[in-house]
CSV table of N, CA and C in Angstrom, one decimal:
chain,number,residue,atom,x,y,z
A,1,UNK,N,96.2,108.3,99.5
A,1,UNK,CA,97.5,108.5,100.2
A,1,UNK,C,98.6,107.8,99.5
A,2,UNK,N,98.7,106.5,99.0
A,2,UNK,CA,99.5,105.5,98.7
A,2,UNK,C,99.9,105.8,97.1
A,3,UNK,N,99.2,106.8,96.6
A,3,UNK,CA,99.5,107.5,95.0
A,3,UNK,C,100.2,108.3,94.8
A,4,UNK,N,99.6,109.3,96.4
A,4,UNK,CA,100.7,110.5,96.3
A,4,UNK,C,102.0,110.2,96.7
A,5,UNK,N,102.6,109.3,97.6
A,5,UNK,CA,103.5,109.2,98.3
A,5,UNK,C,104.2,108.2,97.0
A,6,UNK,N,104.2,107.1,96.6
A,6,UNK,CA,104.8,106.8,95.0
A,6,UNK,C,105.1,107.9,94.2
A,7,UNK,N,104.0,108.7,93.8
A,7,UNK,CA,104.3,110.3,92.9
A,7,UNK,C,105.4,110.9,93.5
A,8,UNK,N,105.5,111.5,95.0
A,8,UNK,CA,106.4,112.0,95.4
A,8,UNK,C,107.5,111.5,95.5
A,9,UNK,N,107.7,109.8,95.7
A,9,UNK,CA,108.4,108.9,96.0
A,9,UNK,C,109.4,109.1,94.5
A,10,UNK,N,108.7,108.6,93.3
A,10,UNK,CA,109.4,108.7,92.2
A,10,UNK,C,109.7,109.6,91.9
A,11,UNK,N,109.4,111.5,91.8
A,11,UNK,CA,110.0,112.5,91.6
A,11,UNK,C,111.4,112.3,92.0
A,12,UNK,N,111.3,112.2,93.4
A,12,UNK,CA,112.6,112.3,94.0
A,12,UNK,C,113.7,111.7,93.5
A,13,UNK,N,112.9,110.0,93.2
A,13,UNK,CA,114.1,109.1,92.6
A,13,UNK,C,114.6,110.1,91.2
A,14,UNK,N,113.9,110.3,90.2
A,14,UNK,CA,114.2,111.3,89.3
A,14,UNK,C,115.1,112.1,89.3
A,15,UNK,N,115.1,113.0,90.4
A,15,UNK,CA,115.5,114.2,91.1
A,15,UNK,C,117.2,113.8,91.2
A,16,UNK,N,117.0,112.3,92.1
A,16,UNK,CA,118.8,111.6,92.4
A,16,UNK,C,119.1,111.1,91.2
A,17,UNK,N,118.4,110.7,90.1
A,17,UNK,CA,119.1,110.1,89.5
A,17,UNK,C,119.7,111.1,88.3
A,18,UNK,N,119.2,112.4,87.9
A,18,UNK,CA,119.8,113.3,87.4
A,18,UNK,C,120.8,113.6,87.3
A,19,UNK,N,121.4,113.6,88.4
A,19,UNK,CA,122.5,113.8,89.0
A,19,UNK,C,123.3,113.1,89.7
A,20,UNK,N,122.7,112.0,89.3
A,20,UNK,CA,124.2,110.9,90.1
A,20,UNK,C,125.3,111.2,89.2
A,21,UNK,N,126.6,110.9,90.0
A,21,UNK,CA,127.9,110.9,89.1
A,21,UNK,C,127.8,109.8,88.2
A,22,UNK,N,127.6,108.5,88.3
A,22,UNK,CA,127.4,107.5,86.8
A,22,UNK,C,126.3,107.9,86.2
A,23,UNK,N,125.5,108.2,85.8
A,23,UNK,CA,124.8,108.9,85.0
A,23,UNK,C,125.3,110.1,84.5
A,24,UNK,N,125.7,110.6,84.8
A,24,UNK,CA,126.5,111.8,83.8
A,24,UNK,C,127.6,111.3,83.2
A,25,UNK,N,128.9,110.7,83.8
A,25,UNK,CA,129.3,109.9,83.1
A,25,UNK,C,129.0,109.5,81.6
A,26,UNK,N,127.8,108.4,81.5
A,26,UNK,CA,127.4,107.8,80.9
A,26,UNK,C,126.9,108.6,79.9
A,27,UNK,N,125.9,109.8,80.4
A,27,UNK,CA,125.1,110.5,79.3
A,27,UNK,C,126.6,112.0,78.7
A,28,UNK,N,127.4,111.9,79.4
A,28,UNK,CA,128.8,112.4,78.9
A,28,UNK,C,129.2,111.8,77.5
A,29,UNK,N,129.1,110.4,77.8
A,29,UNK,CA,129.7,109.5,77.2
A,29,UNK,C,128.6,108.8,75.9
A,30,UNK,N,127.6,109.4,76.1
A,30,UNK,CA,126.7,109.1,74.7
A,30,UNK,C,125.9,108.0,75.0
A,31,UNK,N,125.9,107.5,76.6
A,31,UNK,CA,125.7,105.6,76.7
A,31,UNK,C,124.5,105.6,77.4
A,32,UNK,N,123.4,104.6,77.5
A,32,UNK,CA,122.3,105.0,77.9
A,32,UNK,C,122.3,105.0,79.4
A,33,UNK,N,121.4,105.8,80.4
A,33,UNK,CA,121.7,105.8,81.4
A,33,UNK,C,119.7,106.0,82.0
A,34,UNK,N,119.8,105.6,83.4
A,34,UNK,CA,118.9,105.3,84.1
A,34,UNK,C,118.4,106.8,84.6
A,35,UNK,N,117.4,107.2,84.1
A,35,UNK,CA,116.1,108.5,84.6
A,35,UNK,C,114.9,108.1,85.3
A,36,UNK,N,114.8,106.7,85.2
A,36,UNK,CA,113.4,106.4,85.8
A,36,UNK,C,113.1,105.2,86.8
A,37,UNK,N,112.7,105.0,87.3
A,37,UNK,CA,112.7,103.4,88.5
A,37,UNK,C,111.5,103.2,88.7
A,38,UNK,N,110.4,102.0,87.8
A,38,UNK,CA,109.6,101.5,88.1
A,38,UNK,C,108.5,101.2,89.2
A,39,UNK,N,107.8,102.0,89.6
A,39,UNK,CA,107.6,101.5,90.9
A,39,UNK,C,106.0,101.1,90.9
A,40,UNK,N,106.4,100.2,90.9
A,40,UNK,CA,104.8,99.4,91.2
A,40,UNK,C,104.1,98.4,92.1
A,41,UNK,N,102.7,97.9,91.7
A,41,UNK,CA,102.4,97.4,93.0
A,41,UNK,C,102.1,97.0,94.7
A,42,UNK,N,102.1,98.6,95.0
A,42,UNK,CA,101.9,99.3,95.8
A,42,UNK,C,100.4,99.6,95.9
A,43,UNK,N,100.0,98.8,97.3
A,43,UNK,CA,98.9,99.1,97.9
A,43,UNK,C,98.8,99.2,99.0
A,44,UNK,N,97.1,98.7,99.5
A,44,UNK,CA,97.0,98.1,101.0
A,44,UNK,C,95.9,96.8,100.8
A,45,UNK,N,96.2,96.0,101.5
A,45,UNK,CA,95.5,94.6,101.4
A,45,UNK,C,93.9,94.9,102.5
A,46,UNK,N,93.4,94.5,101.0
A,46,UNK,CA,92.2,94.8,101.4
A,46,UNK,C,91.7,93.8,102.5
A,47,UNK,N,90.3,94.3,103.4
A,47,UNK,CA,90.2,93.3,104.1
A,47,UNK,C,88.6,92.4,103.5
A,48,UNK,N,88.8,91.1,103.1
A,48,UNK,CA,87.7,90.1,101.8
A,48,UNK,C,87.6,89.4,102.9
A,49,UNK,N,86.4,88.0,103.3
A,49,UNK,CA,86.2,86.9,103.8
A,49,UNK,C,87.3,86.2,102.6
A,50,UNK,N,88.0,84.9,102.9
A,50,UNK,CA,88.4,84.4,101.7
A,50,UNK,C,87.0,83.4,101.0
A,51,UNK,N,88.1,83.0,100.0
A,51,UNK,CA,86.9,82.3,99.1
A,51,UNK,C,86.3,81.1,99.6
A,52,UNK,N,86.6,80.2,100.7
A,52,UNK,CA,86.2,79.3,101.0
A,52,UNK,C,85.2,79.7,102.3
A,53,UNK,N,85.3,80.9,102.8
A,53,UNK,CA,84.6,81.6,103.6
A,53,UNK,C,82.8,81.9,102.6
A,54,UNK,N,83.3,82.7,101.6
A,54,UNK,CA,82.0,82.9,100.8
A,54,UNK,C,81.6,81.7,100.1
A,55,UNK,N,82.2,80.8,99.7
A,55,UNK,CA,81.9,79.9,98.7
A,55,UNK,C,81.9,78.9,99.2
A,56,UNK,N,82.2,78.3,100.4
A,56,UNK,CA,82.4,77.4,101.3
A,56,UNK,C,83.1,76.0,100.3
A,57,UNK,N,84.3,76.4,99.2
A,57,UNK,CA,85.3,75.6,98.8
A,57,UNK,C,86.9,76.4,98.5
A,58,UNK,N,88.0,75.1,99.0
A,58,UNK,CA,89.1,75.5,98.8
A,58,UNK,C,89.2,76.3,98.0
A,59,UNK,N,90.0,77.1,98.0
A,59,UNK,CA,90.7,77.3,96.1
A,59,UNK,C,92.0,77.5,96.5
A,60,UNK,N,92.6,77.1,95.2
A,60,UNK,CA,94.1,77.0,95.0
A,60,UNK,C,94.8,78.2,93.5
A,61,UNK,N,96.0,78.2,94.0
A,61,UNK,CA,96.2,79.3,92.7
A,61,UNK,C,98.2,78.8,92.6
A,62,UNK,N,98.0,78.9,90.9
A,62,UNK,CA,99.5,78.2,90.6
A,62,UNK,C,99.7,79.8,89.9
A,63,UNK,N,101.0,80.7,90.3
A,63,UNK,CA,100.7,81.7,90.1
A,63,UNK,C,102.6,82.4,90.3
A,64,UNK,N,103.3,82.4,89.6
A,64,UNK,CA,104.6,82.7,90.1
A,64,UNK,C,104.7,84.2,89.4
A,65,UNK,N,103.7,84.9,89.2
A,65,UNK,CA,104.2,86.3,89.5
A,65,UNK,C,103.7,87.1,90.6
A,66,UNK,N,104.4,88.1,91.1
A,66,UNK,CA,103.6,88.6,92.5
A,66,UNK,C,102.4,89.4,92.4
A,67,UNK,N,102.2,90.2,91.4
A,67,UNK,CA,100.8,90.6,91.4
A,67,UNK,C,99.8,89.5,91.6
A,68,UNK,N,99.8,88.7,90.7
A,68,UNK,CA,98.7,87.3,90.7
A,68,UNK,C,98.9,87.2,91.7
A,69,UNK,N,100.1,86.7,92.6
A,69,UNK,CA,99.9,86.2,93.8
A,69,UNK,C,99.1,86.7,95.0
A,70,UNK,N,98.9,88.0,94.9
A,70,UNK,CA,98.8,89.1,96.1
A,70,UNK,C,97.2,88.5,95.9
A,71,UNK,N,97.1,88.6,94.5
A,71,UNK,CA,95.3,88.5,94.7
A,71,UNK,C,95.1,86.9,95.0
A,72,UNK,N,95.6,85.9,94.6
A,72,UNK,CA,95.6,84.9,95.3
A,72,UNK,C,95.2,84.9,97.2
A,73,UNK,N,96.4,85.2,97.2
A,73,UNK,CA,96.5,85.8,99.1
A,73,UNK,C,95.3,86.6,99.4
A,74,UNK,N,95.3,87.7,99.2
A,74,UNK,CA,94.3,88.8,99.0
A,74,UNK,C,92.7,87.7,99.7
A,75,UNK,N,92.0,86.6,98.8
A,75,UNK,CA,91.4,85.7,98.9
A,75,UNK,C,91.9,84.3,99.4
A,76,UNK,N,92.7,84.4,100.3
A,76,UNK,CA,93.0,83.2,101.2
A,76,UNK,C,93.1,81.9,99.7
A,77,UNK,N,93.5,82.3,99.0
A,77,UNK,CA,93.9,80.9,98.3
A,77,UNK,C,95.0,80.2,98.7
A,78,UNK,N,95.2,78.7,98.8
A,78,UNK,CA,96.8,78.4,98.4
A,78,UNK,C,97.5,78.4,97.5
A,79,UNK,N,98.4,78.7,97.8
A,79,UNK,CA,99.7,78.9,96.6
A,79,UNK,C,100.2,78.3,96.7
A,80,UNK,N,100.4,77.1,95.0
A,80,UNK,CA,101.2,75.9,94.4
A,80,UNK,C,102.2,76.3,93.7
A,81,UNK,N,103.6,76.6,94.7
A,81,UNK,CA,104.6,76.9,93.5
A,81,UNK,C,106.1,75.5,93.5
A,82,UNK,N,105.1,74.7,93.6
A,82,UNK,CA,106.3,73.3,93.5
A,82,UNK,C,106.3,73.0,91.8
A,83,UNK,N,106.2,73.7,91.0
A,83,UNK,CA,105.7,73.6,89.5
A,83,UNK,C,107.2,73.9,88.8
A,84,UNK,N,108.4,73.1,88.4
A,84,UNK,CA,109.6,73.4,88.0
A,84,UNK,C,109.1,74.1,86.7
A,85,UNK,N,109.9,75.5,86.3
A,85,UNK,CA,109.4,75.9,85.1
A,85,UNK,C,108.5,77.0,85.2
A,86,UNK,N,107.8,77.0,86.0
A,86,UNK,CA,106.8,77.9,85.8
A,86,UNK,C,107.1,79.3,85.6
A,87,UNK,N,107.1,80.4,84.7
A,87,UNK,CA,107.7,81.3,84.7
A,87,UNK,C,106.4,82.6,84.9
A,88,UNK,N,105.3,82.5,84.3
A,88,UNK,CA,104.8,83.8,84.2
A,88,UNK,C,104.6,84.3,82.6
A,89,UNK,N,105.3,83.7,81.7
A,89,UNK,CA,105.8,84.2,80.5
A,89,UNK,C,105.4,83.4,79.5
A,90,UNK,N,105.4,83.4,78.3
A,90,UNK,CA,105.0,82.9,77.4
A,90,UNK,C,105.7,80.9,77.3
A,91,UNK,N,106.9,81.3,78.0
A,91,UNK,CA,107.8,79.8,78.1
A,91,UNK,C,107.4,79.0,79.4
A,92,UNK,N,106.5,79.6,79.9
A,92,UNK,CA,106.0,78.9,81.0
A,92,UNK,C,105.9,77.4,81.3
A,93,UNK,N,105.8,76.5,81.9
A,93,UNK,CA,105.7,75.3,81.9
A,93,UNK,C,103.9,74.9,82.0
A,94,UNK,N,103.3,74.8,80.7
A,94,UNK,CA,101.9,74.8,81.3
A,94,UNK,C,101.4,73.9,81.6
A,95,UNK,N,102.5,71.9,80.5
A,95,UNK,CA,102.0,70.8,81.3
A,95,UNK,C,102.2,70.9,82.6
A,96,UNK,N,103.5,71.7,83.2
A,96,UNK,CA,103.7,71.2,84.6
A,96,UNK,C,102.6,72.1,84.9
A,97,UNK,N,102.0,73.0,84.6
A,97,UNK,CA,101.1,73.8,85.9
A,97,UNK,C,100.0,73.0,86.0
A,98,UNK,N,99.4,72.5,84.5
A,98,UNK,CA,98.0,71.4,84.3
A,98,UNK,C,98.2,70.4,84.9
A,99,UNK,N,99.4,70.1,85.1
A,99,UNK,CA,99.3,68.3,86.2
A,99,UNK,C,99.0,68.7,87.2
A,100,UNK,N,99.9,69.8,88.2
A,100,UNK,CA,99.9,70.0,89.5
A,100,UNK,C,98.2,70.3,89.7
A,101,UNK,N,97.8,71.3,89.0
A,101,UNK,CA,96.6,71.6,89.4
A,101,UNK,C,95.6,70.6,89.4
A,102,UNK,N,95.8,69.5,88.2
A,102,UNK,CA,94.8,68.3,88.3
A,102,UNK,C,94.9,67.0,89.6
A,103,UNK,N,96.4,67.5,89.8
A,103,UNK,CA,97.0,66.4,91.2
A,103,UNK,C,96.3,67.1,92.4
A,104,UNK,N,96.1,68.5,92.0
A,104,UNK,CA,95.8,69.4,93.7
A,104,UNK,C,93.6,68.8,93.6
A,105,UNK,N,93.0,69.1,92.5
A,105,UNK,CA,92.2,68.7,92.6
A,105,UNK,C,91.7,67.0,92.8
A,106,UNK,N,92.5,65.9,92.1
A,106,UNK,CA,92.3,65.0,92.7
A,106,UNK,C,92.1,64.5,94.1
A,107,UNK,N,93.7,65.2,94.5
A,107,UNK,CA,93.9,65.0,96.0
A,107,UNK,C,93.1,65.0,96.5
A,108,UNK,N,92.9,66.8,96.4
A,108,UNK,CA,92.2,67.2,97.7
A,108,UNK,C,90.3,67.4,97.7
């Protein structure tokens, strides 16, 4: 259900963006213009014991993009995003993520 209704979802976006007035404009004008809108990440949250349930320990997850996150959540992990820096991306802050994570296991 949640593939078709995205499929249908995006045609349509397609459909409006054809024909929006800035977009013609723009493809008038030789200038690049928007045909398509991303749409991802779309599910349903499955129902898992979390991991401390099966594994009978915490886990924690340092994770600042939302996919990663969901699966974090998804499994009842905590989410450490007091990490200045942290991007997701190659410039990421990876001492700050290695400290935090070594401070969360000390701690706790």
């Amino acid at each position: 259900m949640t593939s078709a209704l995205i499929n249908a979802l995006s045609d349509q976006i397609q459909t409006v963006l054809s024909s929006h007035p800035i977009n013609l404009e723009r493809k008038a004008a030789g200038l690049p213009h928007t045909n398509f809108i991303t749409l991802r990440g779309a599910g349903v949250k499955i129902q898992e014991p979390t991991f401390e349930e099966k594994h009978g320990l915490k886990a924690f997850m340092i994770a600042p993009t939302a996919v990663i996150r969901g699966v974090g959540v998804t499994f009842g992990f905590e989410m450490l995003d007091d990490v200045q820096g942290m991007t997701g991306y190659y410039d990421s802050n990876l001492e700050g993520k290695t400290m935090r994570a070594a401070r969360e296991v000390i701690e706790n």
